[in-house]
PDB file of C-alpha atoms in Angstrom:
ATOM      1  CA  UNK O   1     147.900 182.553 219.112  1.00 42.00           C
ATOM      2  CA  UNK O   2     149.818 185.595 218.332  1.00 46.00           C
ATOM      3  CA  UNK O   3     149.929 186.364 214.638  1.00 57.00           C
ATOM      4  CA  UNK O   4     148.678 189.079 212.011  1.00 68.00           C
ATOM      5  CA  UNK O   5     147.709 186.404 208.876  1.00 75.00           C
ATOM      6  CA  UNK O   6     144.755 188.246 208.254  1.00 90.00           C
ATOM      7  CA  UNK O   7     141.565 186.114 207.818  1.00 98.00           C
ATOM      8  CA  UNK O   8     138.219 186.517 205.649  1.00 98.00           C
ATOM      9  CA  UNK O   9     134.636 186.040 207.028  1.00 98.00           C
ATOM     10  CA  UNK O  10     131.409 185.229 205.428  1.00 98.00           C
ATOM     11  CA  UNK O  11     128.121 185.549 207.382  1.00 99.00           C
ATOM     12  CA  UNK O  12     125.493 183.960 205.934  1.00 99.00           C
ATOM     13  CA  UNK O  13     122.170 185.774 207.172  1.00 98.00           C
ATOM     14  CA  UNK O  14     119.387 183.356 207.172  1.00 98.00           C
ATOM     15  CA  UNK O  15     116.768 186.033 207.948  1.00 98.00           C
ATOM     16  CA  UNK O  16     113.038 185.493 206.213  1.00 98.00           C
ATOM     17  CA  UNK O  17     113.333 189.371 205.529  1.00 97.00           C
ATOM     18  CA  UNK O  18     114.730 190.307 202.156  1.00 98.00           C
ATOM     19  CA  UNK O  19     116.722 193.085 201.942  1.00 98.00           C
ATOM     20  CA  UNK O  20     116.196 196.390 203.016  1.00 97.00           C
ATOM     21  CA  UNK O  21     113.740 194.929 206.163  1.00 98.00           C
ATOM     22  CA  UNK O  22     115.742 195.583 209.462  1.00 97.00           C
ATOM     23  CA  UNK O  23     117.155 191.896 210.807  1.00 98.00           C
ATOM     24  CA  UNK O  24     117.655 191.155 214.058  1.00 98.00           C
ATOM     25  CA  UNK O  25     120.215 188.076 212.642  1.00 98.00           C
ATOM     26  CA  UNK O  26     121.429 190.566 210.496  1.00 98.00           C
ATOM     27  CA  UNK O  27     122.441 192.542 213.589  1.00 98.00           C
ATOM     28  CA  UNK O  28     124.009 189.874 215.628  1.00 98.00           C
ATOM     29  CA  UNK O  29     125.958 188.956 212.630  1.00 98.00           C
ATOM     30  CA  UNK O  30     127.475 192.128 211.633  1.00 98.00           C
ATOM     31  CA  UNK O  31     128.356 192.233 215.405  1.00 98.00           C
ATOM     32  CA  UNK O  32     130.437 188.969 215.165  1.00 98.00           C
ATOM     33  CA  UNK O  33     131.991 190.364 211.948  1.00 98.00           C
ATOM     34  CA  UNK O  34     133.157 193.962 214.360  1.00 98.00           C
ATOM     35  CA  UNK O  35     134.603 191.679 217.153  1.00 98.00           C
ATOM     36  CA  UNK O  36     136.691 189.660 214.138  1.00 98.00           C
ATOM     37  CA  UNK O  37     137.981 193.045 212.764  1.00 98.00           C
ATOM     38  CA  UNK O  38     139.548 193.101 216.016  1.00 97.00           C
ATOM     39  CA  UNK O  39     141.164 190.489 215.859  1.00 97.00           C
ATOM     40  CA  UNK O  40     142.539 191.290 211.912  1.00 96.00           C
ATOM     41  CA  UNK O  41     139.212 189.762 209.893  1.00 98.00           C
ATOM     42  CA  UNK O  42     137.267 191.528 207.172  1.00 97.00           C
ATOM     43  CA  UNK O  43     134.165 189.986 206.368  1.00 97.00           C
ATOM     44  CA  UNK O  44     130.854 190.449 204.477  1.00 96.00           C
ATOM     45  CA  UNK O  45     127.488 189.258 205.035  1.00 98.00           C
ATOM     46  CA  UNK O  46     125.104 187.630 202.372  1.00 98.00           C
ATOM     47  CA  UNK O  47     121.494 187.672 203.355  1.00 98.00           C
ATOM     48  CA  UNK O  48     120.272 184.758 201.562  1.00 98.00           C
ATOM     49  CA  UNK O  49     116.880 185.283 201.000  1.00 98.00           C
ATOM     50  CA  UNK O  50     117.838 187.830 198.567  1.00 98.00           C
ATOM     51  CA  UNK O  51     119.104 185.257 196.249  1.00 98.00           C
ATOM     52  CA  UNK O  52     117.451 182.202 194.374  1.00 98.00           C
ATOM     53  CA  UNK O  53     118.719 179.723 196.579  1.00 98.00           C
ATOM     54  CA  UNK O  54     117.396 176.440 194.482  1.00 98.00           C
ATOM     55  CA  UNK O  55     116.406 172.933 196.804  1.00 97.00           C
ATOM     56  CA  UNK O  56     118.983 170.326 196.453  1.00 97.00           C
ATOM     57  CA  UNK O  57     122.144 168.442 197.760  1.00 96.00           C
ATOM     58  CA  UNK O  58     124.495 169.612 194.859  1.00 95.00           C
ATOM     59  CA  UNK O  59     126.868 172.994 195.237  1.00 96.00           C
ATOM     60  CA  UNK O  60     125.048 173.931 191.654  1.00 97.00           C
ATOM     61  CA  UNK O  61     121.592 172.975 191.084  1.00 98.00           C
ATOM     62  CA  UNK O  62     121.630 174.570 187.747  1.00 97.00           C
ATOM     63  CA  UNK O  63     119.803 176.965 185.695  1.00 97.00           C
ATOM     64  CA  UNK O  64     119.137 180.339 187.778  1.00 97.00           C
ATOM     65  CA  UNK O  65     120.726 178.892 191.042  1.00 98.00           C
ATOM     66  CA  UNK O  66     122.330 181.440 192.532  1.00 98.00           C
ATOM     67  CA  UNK O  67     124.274 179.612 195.346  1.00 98.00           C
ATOM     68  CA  UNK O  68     127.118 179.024 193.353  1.00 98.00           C
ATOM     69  CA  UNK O  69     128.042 182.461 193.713  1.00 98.00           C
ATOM     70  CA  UNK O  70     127.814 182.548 197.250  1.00 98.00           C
ATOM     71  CA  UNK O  71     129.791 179.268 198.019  1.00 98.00           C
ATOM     72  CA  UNK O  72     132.680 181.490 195.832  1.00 98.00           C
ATOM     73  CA  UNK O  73     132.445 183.683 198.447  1.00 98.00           C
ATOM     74  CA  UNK O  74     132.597 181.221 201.223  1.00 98.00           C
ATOM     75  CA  UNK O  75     135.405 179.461 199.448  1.00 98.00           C
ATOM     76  CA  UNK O  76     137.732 182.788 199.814  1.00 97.00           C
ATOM     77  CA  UNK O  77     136.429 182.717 203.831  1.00 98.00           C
ATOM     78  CA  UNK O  78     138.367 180.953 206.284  1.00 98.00           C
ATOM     79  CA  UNK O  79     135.288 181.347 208.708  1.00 98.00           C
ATOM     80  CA  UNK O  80     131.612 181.048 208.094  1.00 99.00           C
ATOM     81  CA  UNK O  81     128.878 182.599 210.047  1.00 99.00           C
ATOM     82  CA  UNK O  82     125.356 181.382 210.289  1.00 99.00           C
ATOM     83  CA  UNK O  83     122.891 183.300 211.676  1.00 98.00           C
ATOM     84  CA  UNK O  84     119.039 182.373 211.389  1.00 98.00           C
ATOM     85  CA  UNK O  85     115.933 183.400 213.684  1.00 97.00           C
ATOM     86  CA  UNK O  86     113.933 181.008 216.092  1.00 96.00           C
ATOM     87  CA  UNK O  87     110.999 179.979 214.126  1.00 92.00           C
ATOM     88  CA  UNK O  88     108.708 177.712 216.728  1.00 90.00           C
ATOM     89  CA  UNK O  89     111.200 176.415 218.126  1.00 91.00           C
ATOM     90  CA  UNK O  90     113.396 175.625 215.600  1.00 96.00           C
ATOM     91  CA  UNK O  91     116.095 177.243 212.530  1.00 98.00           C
ATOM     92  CA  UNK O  92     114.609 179.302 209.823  1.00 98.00           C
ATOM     93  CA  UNK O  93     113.586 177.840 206.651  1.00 98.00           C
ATOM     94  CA  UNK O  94     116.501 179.471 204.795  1.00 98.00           C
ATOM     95  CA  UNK O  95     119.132 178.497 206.989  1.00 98.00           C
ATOM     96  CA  UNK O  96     118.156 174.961 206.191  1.00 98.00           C
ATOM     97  CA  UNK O  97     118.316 175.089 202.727  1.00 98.00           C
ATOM     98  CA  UNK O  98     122.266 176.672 203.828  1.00 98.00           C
ATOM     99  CA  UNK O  99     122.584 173.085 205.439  1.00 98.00           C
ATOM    100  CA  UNK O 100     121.077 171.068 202.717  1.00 97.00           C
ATOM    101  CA  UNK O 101     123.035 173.248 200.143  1.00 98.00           C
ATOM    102  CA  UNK O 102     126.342 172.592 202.325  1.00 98.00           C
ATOM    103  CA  UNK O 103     125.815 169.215 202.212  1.00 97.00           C
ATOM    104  CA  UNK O 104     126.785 169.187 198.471  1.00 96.00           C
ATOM    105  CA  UNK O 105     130.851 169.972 200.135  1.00 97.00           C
ATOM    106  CA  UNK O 106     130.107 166.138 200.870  1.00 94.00           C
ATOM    107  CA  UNK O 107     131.010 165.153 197.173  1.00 93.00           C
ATOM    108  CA  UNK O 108     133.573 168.103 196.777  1.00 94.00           C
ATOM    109  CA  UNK O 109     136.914 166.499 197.868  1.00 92.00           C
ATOM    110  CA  UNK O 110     140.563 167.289 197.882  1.00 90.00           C
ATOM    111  CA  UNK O 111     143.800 165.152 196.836  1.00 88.00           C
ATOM    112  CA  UNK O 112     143.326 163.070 200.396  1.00 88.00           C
ATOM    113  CA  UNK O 113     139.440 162.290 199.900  1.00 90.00           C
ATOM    114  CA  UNK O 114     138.413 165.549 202.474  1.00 92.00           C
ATOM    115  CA  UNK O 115     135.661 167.954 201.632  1.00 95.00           C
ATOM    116  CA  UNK O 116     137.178 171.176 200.242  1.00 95.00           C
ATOM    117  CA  UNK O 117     136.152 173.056 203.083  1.00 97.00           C
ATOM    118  CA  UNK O 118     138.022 170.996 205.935  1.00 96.00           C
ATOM    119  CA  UNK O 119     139.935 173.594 207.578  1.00 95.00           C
ATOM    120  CA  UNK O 120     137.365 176.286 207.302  1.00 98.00           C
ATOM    121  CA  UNK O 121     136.069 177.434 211.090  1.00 98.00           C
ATOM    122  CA  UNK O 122     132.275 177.870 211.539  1.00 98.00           C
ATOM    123  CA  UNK O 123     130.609 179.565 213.732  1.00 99.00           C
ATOM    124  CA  UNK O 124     126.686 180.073 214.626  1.00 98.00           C
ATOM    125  CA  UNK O 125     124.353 182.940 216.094  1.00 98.00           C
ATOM    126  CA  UNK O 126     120.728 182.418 217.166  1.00 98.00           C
ATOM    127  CA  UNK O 127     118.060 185.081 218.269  1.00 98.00           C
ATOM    128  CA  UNK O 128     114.343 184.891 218.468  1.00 95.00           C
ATOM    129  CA  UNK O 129     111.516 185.849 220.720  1.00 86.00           C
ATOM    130  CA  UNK O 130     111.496 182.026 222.090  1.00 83.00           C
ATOM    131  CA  UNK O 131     113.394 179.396 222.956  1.00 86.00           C
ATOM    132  CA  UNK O 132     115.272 177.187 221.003  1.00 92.00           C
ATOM    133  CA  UNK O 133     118.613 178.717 220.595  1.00 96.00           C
ATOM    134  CA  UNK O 134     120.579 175.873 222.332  1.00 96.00           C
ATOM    135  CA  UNK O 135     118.519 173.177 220.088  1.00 96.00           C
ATOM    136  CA  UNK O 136     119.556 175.010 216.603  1.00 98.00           C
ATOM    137  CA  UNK O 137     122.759 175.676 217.446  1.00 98.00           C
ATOM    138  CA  UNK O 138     123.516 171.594 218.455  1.00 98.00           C
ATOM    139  CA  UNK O 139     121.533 171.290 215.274  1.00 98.00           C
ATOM    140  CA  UNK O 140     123.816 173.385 212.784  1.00 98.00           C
ATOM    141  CA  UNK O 141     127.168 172.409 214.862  1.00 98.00           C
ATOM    142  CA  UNK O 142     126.295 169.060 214.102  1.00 98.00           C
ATOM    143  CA  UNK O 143     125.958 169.357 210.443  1.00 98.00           C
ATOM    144  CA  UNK O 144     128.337 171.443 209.732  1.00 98.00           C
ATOM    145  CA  UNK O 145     130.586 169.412 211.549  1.00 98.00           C
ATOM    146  CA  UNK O 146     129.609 166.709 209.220  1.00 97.00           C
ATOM    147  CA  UNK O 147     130.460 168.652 206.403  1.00 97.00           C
ATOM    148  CA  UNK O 148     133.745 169.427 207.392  1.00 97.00           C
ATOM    149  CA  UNK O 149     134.033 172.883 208.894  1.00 98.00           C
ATOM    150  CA  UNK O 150     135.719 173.298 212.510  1.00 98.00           C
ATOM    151  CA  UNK O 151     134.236 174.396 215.051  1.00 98.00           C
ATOM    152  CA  UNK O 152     135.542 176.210 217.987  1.00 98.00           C
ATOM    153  CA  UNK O 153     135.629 176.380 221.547  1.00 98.00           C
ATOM    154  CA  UNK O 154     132.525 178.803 222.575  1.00 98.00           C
ATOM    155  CA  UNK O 155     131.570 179.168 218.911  1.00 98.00           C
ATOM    156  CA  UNK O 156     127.930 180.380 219.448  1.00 98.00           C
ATOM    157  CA  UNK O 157     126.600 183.281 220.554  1.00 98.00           C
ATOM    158  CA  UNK O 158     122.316 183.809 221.264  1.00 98.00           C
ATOM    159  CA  UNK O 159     119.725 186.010 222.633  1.00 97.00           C
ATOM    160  CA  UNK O 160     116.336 184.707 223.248  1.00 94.00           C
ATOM    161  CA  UNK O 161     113.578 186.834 224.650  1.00 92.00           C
ATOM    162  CA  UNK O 162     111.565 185.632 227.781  1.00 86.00           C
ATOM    163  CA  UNK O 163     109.393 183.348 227.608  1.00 82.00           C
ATOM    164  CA  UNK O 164     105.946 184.054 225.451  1.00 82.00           C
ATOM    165  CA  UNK O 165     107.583 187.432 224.937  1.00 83.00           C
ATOM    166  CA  UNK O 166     107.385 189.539 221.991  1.00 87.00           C
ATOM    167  CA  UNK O 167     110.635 191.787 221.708  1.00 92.00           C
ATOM    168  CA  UNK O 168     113.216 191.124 218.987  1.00 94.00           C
ATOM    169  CA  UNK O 169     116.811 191.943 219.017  1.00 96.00           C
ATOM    170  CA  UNK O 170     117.199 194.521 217.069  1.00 96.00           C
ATOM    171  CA  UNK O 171     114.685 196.846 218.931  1.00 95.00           C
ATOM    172  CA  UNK O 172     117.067 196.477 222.189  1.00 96.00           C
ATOM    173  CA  UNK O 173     118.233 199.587 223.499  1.00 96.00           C
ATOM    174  CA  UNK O 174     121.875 197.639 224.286  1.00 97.00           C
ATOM    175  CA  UNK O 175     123.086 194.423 223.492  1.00 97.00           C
ATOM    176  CA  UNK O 176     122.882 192.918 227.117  1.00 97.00           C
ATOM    177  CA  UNK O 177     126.430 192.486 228.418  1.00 98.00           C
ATOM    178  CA  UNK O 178     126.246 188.590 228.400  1.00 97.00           C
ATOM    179  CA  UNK O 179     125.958 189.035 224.656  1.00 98.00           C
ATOM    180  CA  UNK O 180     128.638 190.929 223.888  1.00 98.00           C
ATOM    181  CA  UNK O 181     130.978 188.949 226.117  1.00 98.00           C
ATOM    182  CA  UNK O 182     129.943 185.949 224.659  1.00 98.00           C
ATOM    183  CA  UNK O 183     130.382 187.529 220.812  1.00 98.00           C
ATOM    184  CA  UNK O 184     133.709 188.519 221.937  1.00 98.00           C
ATOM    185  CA  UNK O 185     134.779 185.070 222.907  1.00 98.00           C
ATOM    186  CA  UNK O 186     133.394 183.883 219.660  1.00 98.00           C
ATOM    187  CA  UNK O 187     135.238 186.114 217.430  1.00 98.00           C
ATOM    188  CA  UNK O 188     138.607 185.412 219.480  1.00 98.00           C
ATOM    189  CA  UNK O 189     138.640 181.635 219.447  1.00 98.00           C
ATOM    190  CA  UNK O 190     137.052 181.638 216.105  1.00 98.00           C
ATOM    191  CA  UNK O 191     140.014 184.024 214.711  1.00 98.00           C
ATOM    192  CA  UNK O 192     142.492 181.620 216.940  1.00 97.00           C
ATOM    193  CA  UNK O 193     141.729 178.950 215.559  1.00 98.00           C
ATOM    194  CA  UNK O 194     141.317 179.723 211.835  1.00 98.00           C
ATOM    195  CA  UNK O 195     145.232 181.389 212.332  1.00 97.00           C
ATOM    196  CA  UNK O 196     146.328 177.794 213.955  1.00 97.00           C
ATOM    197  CA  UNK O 197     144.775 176.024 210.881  1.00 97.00           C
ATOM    198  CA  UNK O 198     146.593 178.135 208.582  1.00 95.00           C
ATOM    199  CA  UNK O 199     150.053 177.235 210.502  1.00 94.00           C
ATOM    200  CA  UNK O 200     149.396 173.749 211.019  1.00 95.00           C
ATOM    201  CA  UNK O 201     146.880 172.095 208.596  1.00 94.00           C
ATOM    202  CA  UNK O 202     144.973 169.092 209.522  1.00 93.00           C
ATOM    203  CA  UNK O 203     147.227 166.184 208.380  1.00 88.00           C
ATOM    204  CA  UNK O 204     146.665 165.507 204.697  1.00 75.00           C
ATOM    205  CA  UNK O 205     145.374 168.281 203.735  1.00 60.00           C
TER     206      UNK O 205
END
């Protein structure tokens, strides 16, 4: 879609390093976020371990919750990022919570009875030193599906070591080729789409 309606980005790093640790989904993330400048997106990126991200279902679990302030930000995004490390096999820890936090959109409705964030395009980056990537991204397509967010065509983007290997991501000389193609497709159907939302809304919304 042709079209210079320029879009916002949130990518929300689900890393179990705080802030300043190098992150390998850190990384992959801020390299979705250049191919989307491309394509006329700014964006920012939230590690969320640096925050007091509280258990719960709600979008404010209350006293010293500091999610709130972060679903602001994703509010004034028309695409989300998730990013999160393999951890045995499966999503980090933190970017579950980001699921069971997102689940609170649920109860968060519009005029017509649709979450808030319907119309919102998500999109998902995995990398680890084992497998799992296709797994966690069914895993968070599914659920943020659910919640409401659109997903688009090619809308993940992974590197996985070999097997029983030990390298991350981040200590890679170059991001392999298949990588960066694959980013690149993200970021352009991802920017597509959230410009064809704008034009032509879901019905009711």
């Amino acid at each position: 879609m042709t079209g210079t309606a320029p879009l916002r980005a949130l990518a929300l790093v689900c890393s179990l390093k705080p802030s300043p640790a190098p992150s390998s989904s850190e990384l992959i993330a801020r390299q979705i976020l250049g191919e989307l400048e491309k394509h006329g997106a700014t964006g920012d990126v939230v590690r969320v371990v640096d925050h007091d991200v509280k258990p719960g279902v709600e979008v404010d679990m209350g006293e010293g919750d500091q999610w709130p302030s972060i679903r602001e930000r994703m509010m004034a995004a028309d695409i989300l990022i998730v990013s999160t490390p393999t951890w045995v096999g499966h999503m980090s820890s933190v970017a579950q919570r980001v699921l069971e936090r997102l689940d609170g959109e649920l109860s968060e409705t519009d005029d017509s009875g649709r979450p808030k964030v319907t119309g919102k395009v998500a999109v998902v980056s995995v990398v680890g030193n084992e497998d799992g990537a296709h797994k966690i991204v069914a895993d968070l397509f599914q659920g943020l599906d659910d919640i409401g967010f659109t997903i688009p065509a090619q809308g993940s983007t992974y590197w996985n070591d070999q097997a029983m290997g030990g390298t991350d991501y981040k200590d890679l000389e170059e991001t392999p080729e298949a990588v960066a193609s694959t980013t690149a497709t993200l970021a352009e159907n991802a920017a597509h789409l959230a410009r064809a939302l704008k034009v032509s809304p879901y019905p009711g919304s």
